[in-house]
Structure formats: structure tokens, C-alpha cells
mmCIF file of C-alpha atoms in Angstrom:
data_model
loop_
_atom_site.group_PDB
_atom_site.id
_atom_site.type_symbol
_atom_site.label_atom_id
_atom_site.label_comp_id
_atom_site.label_asym_id
_atom_site.label_seq_id
_atom_site.Cartn_x
_atom_site.Cartn_y
_atom_site.Cartn_z
ATOM 1 C CA MET A 746 0.000 0.000 0.000
ATOM 2 C CA SER A 747 1.060 3.557 -0.656
ATOM 3 C CA LYS A 748 2.486 5.601 2.184
ATOM 4 C CA GLU A 749 0.853 8.778 0.821
ATOM 5 C CA ILE A 750 -1.331 10.547 3.370
ATOM 6 C CA VAL A 751 -4.552 12.482 2.862
ATOM 7 C CA GLN A 752 -3.616 16.142 2.545
ATOM 8 C CA PRO A 753 -4.560 19.070 0.301
ATOM 9 C CA GLY A 754 -3.880 18.416 -3.368
ATOM 10 C CA LYS A 755 -3.909 14.601 -3.080
ATOM 11 C CA TYR A 756 -6.366 12.478 -5.015
ATOM 12 C CA VAL A 757 -8.317 10.404 -2.496
ATOM 13 C CA SER A 758 -10.687 7.516 -3.116
ATOM 14 C CA ILE A 759 -13.057 6.430 -0.338
ATOM 15 C CA SER A 760 -16.120 4.378 0.456
ATOM 16 C CA TYR A 761 -18.388 5.388 3.315
ATOM 17 C CA THR A 762 -21.545 4.814 5.323
ATOM 18 C CA ILE A 763 -23.523 7.486 7.160
ATOM 19 C CA ARG A 764 -25.897 6.482 9.973
ATOM 20 C CA ASP A 765 -28.380 8.568 11.911
ATOM 21 C CA GLN A 766 -28.751 8.646 15.700
ATOM 22 C CA ASP A 767 -30.878 5.495 15.609
ATOM 23 C CA GLY A 768 -28.254 3.572 13.620
ATOM 24 C CA ASN A 769 -30.244 3.693 10.374
ATOM 25 C CA VAL A 770 -28.152 3.939 7.212
ATOM 26 C CA VAL A 771 -28.973 7.241 5.487
ATOM 27 C CA GLU A 772 -26.318 6.930 2.793
ATOM 28 C CA GLN A 773 -23.857 4.233 1.780
ATOM 29 C CA HIS A 774 -21.280 4.196 -0.995
ATOM 30 C CA ASP A 775 -19.449 0.903 -1.447
ATOM 31 C CA LEU A 776 -18.090 1.831 -4.873
ATOM 32 C CA PRO A 777 -15.058 4.137 -4.808
ATOM 33 C CA ILE A 778 -15.712 7.855 -4.708
ATOM 34 C CA GLY A 779 -12.757 9.954 -5.796
ATOM 35 C CA PHE A 780 -11.903 13.595 -5.214
ATOM 36 C CA VAL A 781 -8.968 15.913 -4.715
ATOM 37 C CA TYR A 782 -8.671 16.585 -1.003
ATOM 38 C CA GLY A 783 -8.953 20.250 -0.137
ATOM 39 C CA SER A 784 -10.806 21.128 -3.350
ATOM 40 C CA ASP A 785 -14.445 22.145 -3.487
ATOM 41 C CA THR A 786 -16.110 18.798 -2.724
ATOM 42 C CA GLU A 787 -19.528 17.912 -1.402
ATOM 43 C CA LEU A 788 -18.110 15.985 1.553
ATOM 44 C CA ILE A 789 -19.655 17.060 4.809
ATOM 45 C CA GLY A 790 -17.144 19.127 6.771
ATOM 46 C CA GLY A 791 -16.587 16.714 9.623
ATOM 47 C CA MET A 792 -15.917 13.832 7.228
ATOM 48 C CA ASP A 793 -13.294 15.919 5.448
ATOM 49 C CA LYS A 794 -11.503 16.613 8.747
ATOM 50 C CA ALA A 795 -11.741 12.987 9.916
ATOM 51 C CA ILE A 796 -9.715 11.611 6.997
ATOM 52 C CA ALA A 797 -6.929 14.229 7.123
ATOM 53 C CA GLY A 798 -3.557 12.573 7.654
ATOM 54 C CA LYS A 799 -4.872 9.050 6.990
ATOM 55 C CA LYS A 800 -3.490 6.650 4.381
ATOM 56 C CA ALA A 801 -4.901 3.992 2.049
ATOM 57 C CA GLY A 802 -6.279 1.078 4.039
ATOM 58 C CA ASP A 803 -7.197 3.177 7.077
ATOM 59 C CA GLU A 804 -10.755 3.108 8.361
ATOM 60 C CA VAL A 805 -12.218 5.953 10.365
ATOM 61 C CA GLU A 806 -15.439 6.195 12.350
ATOM 62 C CA VAL A 807 -16.461 9.596 13.632
ATOM 63 C CA GLU A 808 -19.567 10.994 15.277
ATOM 64 C CA LEU A 809 -20.488 14.328 13.765
ATOM 65 C CA PRO A 810 -22.626 16.821 15.662
ATOM 66 C CA PRO A 811 -25.042 18.847 13.509
ATOM 67 C CA GLN A 812 -22.649 21.785 13.090
ATOM 68 C CA GLU A 813 -20.068 19.456 11.483
ATOM 69 C CA ALA A 814 -22.617 17.648 9.329
ATOM 70 C CA PHE A 815 -25.659 19.408 7.836
ATOM 71 C CA GLY A 816 -26.000 22.236 10.340
ATOM 72 C CA GLU A 817 -28.542 23.000 13.009
ATOM 73 C CA HIS A 818 -32.228 23.002 12.122
ATOM 74 C CA ASP A 819 -33.189 26.606 11.279
ATOM 75 C CA PRO A 820 -36.857 27.303 12.108
ATOM 76 C CA GLU A 821 -36.781 30.343 9.800
ATOM 77 C CA LEU A 822 -36.524 27.934 6.855
ATOM 78 C CA THR A 823 -39.880 26.307 7.630
ATOM 79 C CA PHE A 824 -43.329 27.629 6.861
ATOM 80 C CA THR A 825 -46.910 26.490 6.433
ATOM 81 C CA ASP A 826 -49.286 27.307 3.594
ATOM 82 C CA ASP A 827 -52.712 26.230 2.390
ATOM 83 C CA LEU A 828 -52.539 23.022 0.391
ATOM 84 C CA ASP A 829 -54.604 24.722 -2.337
ATOM 85 C CA ASN A 830 -51.661 27.090 -2.986
ATOM 86 C CA VAL A 831 -49.339 24.180 -3.797
ATOM 87 C CA PRO A 832 -49.254 22.729 -7.338
ATOM 88 C CA PRO A 833 -50.616 19.141 -7.444
ATOM 89 C CA GLN A 834 -47.274 17.571 -8.395
ATOM 90 C CA PHE A 835 -45.798 18.745 -5.053
ATOM 91 C CA ARG A 836 -48.654 17.580 -2.847
ATOM 92 C CA HIS A 837 -46.859 14.645 -1.217
ATOM 93 C CA VAL A 838 -44.448 14.361 1.679
ATOM 94 C CA GLY A 839 -40.843 14.285 0.494
ATOM 95 C CA ALA A 840 -41.390 16.243 -2.724
ATOM 96 C CA GLU A 841 -38.571 18.673 -3.513
ATOM 97 C CA VAL A 842 -39.527 22.206 -4.476
ATOM 98 C CA GLN A 843 -37.013 24.664 -5.945
ATOM 99 C CA MET A 844 -37.757 28.184 -4.713
ATOM 100 C CA GLN A 845 -36.132 31.432 -5.752
ATOM 101 C CA ASN A 846 -35.659 34.577 -3.663
ATOM 102 C CA GLU A 847 -35.671 38.199 -4.816
ATOM 103 C CA ALA A 848 -31.914 38.030 -5.515
ATOM 104 C CA GLY A 849 -32.440 35.128 -7.928
ATOM 105 C CA GLU A 850 -30.850 32.524 -5.633
ATOM 106 C CA THR A 851 -32.511 29.120 -5.597
ATOM 107 C CA LYS A 852 -32.889 26.793 -2.634
ATOM 108 C CA THR A 853 -34.391 23.353 -2.319
ATOM 109 C CA PHE A 854 -37.316 22.963 0.061
ATOM 110 C CA PHE A 855 -39.042 19.702 1.016
ATOM 111 C CA ILE A 856 -42.689 19.016 1.687
ATOM 112 C CA ALA A 857 -42.389 17.910 5.312
ATOM 113 C CA LYS A 858 -46.014 17.379 6.331
ATOM 114 C CA ILE A 859 -49.536 17.606 4.935
ATOM 115 C CA GLU A 860 -52.345 17.828 7.455
ATOM 116 C CA ASP A 861 -55.801 19.403 7.709
ATOM 117 C CA GLY A 862 -55.519 21.214 4.366
ATOM 118 C CA LYS A 863 -52.138 22.703 5.268
ATOM 119 C CA VAL A 864 -48.680 21.881 3.964
ATOM 120 C CA SER A 865 -45.456 22.303 5.943
ATOM 121 C CA ILE A 866 -42.466 23.207 3.781
ATOM 122 C CA ASP A 867 -38.903 22.934 5.099
ATOM 123 C CA GLY A 868 -35.754 24.414 3.557
ATOM 124 C CA ASN A 869 -33.419 22.668 5.988
ATOM 125 C CA HIS A 870 -31.461 19.654 4.809
ATOM 126 C CA PRO A 871 -33.450 16.563 5.898
ATOM 127 C CA LEU A 872 -30.565 15.636 8.230
ATOM 128 C CA ALA A 873 -30.119 19.128 9.710
ATOM 129 C CA GLY A 874 -30.042 19.117 13.493
ATOM 130 C CA LYS A 875 -29.030 15.465 13.652
ATOM 131 C CA THR A 876 -25.892 13.868 14.989
ATOM 132 C CA LEU A 877 -24.524 11.404 12.429
ATOM 133 C CA THR A 878 -22.006 8.583 12.584
ATOM 134 C CA VAL A 879 -19.750 8.314 9.547
ATOM 135 C CA GLN A 880 -17.602 5.293 8.725
ATOM 136 C CA VAL A 881 -15.007 5.962 6.024
ATOM 137 C CA LYS A 882 -12.551 3.575 4.401
ATOM 138 C CA ILE A 883 -9.662 5.223 2.572
ATOM 139 C CA LEU A 884 -9.102 3.164 -0.575
ATOM 140 C CA GLU A 885 -6.423 5.173 -2.382
ATOM 141 C CA VAL A 886 -4.234 8.227 -1.819
ATOM 142 C CA ARG A 887 -1.955 9.521 -4.570
ATOM 143 C CA ASP A 888 -0.794 12.650 -6.325
ATOM 144 C CA ALA A 889 -3.622 14.295 -8.240
ATOM 145 C CA GLN A 890 -3.383 14.228 -12.028
ATOM 146 C CA PRO A 891 -4.166 17.218 -14.266
ATOM 147 C CA GLY A 892 -7.921 17.595 -14.565
ATOM 148 C CA GLU A 893 -8.653 15.879 -11.253
ATOM 149 C CA ASP A 894 -9.674 19.074 -9.539
ATOM 150 C CA ARG A 895 -13.274 18.176 -8.748
ATOM 151 C CA THR A 896 -15.235 15.302 -7.317
ATOM 152 C CA SER A 897 -15.959 12.152 -9.279
ATOM 153 C CA GLY A 898 -18.920 10.447 -7.741
ATOM 154 C CA ILE A 899 -19.709 12.413 -4.596
ATOM 155 C CA HIS A 900 -23.389 13.079 -4.271
ATOM 156 C CA SER A 901 -25.526 15.086 -1.891
ATOM 157 C CA VAL A 902 -27.115 13.053 0.847
ATOM 158 C CA GLN A 903 -30.854 12.644 0.435
ATOM 159 C CA ALA A 904 -33.045 11.557 3.321
ATOM 160 C CA PRO A 905 -34.752 8.170 3.039
ATOM 161 C CA GLY A 906 -38.197 8.457 1.486
ATOM 162 C CA SER A 907 -37.642 11.838 -0.116
ATOM 163 C CA THR A 908 -38.172 12.316 -3.812
ATOM 164 C CA SER A 909 -37.036 14.937 -6.254
ATOM 165 C CA ILE A 910 -39.472 16.815 -8.464
ATOM 166 C CA ASN A 911 -38.162 19.659 -10.597
#
């Protein structure tokens, strides 16, 4: 195995599992996911820190509080509206709704609850406010090659049962 360690500018390949507080798997990647460490990746911050200084073959398990994972739950990102004001294709729990503010910035909101003719919409990540346990296996560490400046296979974590409608 290589003696290269995970540090900025190195190409790193990992597999990982993320579990919630109840031990439920919320995301698992057994196939290698590669990225250049220290570049703009979609790894959650605490996972990035946990693998620093590790080498191929190492396995790391770390508990991430909300601020190191998907942030605290922000009540200002939740609101309720009449179900009649919501287009039919978004009238189910888990539907993703892209909303745009006055500045033209878009944010994904989720239909969190439908009850008594009202719909609760939440702009927090579905795992916001939750402590997560992340298990990471470092598969490869090497010098990055030209063009390997972004992720190759890292995806955003989506909560179980949620769906995407654009």
C-alpha cells in the first residue's frame, strides 16, 4: 500500500456509510468515490476533517454533531401554507420544491407534512439538526493528475423516502 497521506492536493478515493442517531443507514457508498482533497467537494465538513492525515487502508469512524454535518435546524426555513396554494405535483411528503428569492438565488425545500388542508415546507437539509455517525474507508491516496480538480462520484445526501421533483 502507498504511504501517501490524505492532505490538500492529493487524489483520495473512499467508500463510506452514514448512519443517523438510531443507527439507520442514510447513505452508503461501497463503490469508490474519488476527489482531490482540499478542493471544493460535497463531503460534509466533519468527514473531510476525519480523513486528514490518513493513508490507504485506514478506516475511520467519527460521530459528527449537527454543526459538522448538515448544520442545526433553522426554524426560519420552515413555513406552512394552504394546500390549495401548492401545485398538485408537489402535494406529497418528500417532494422537492425549488424556490427562488428576490436576488435570484434558488434553494431546495421539502414538503415535510400535509395535514388538515395545510402543507409544511422545510428548507433545511433533511438531516439538519441530527448527529450522524460516519464510517469511512480510505481506498487510495496519490498525487492528483491534471484535470482531477473536482469530485468524481460524490453526491448530496438525500433523506430516506424523499423524492425529487423539478
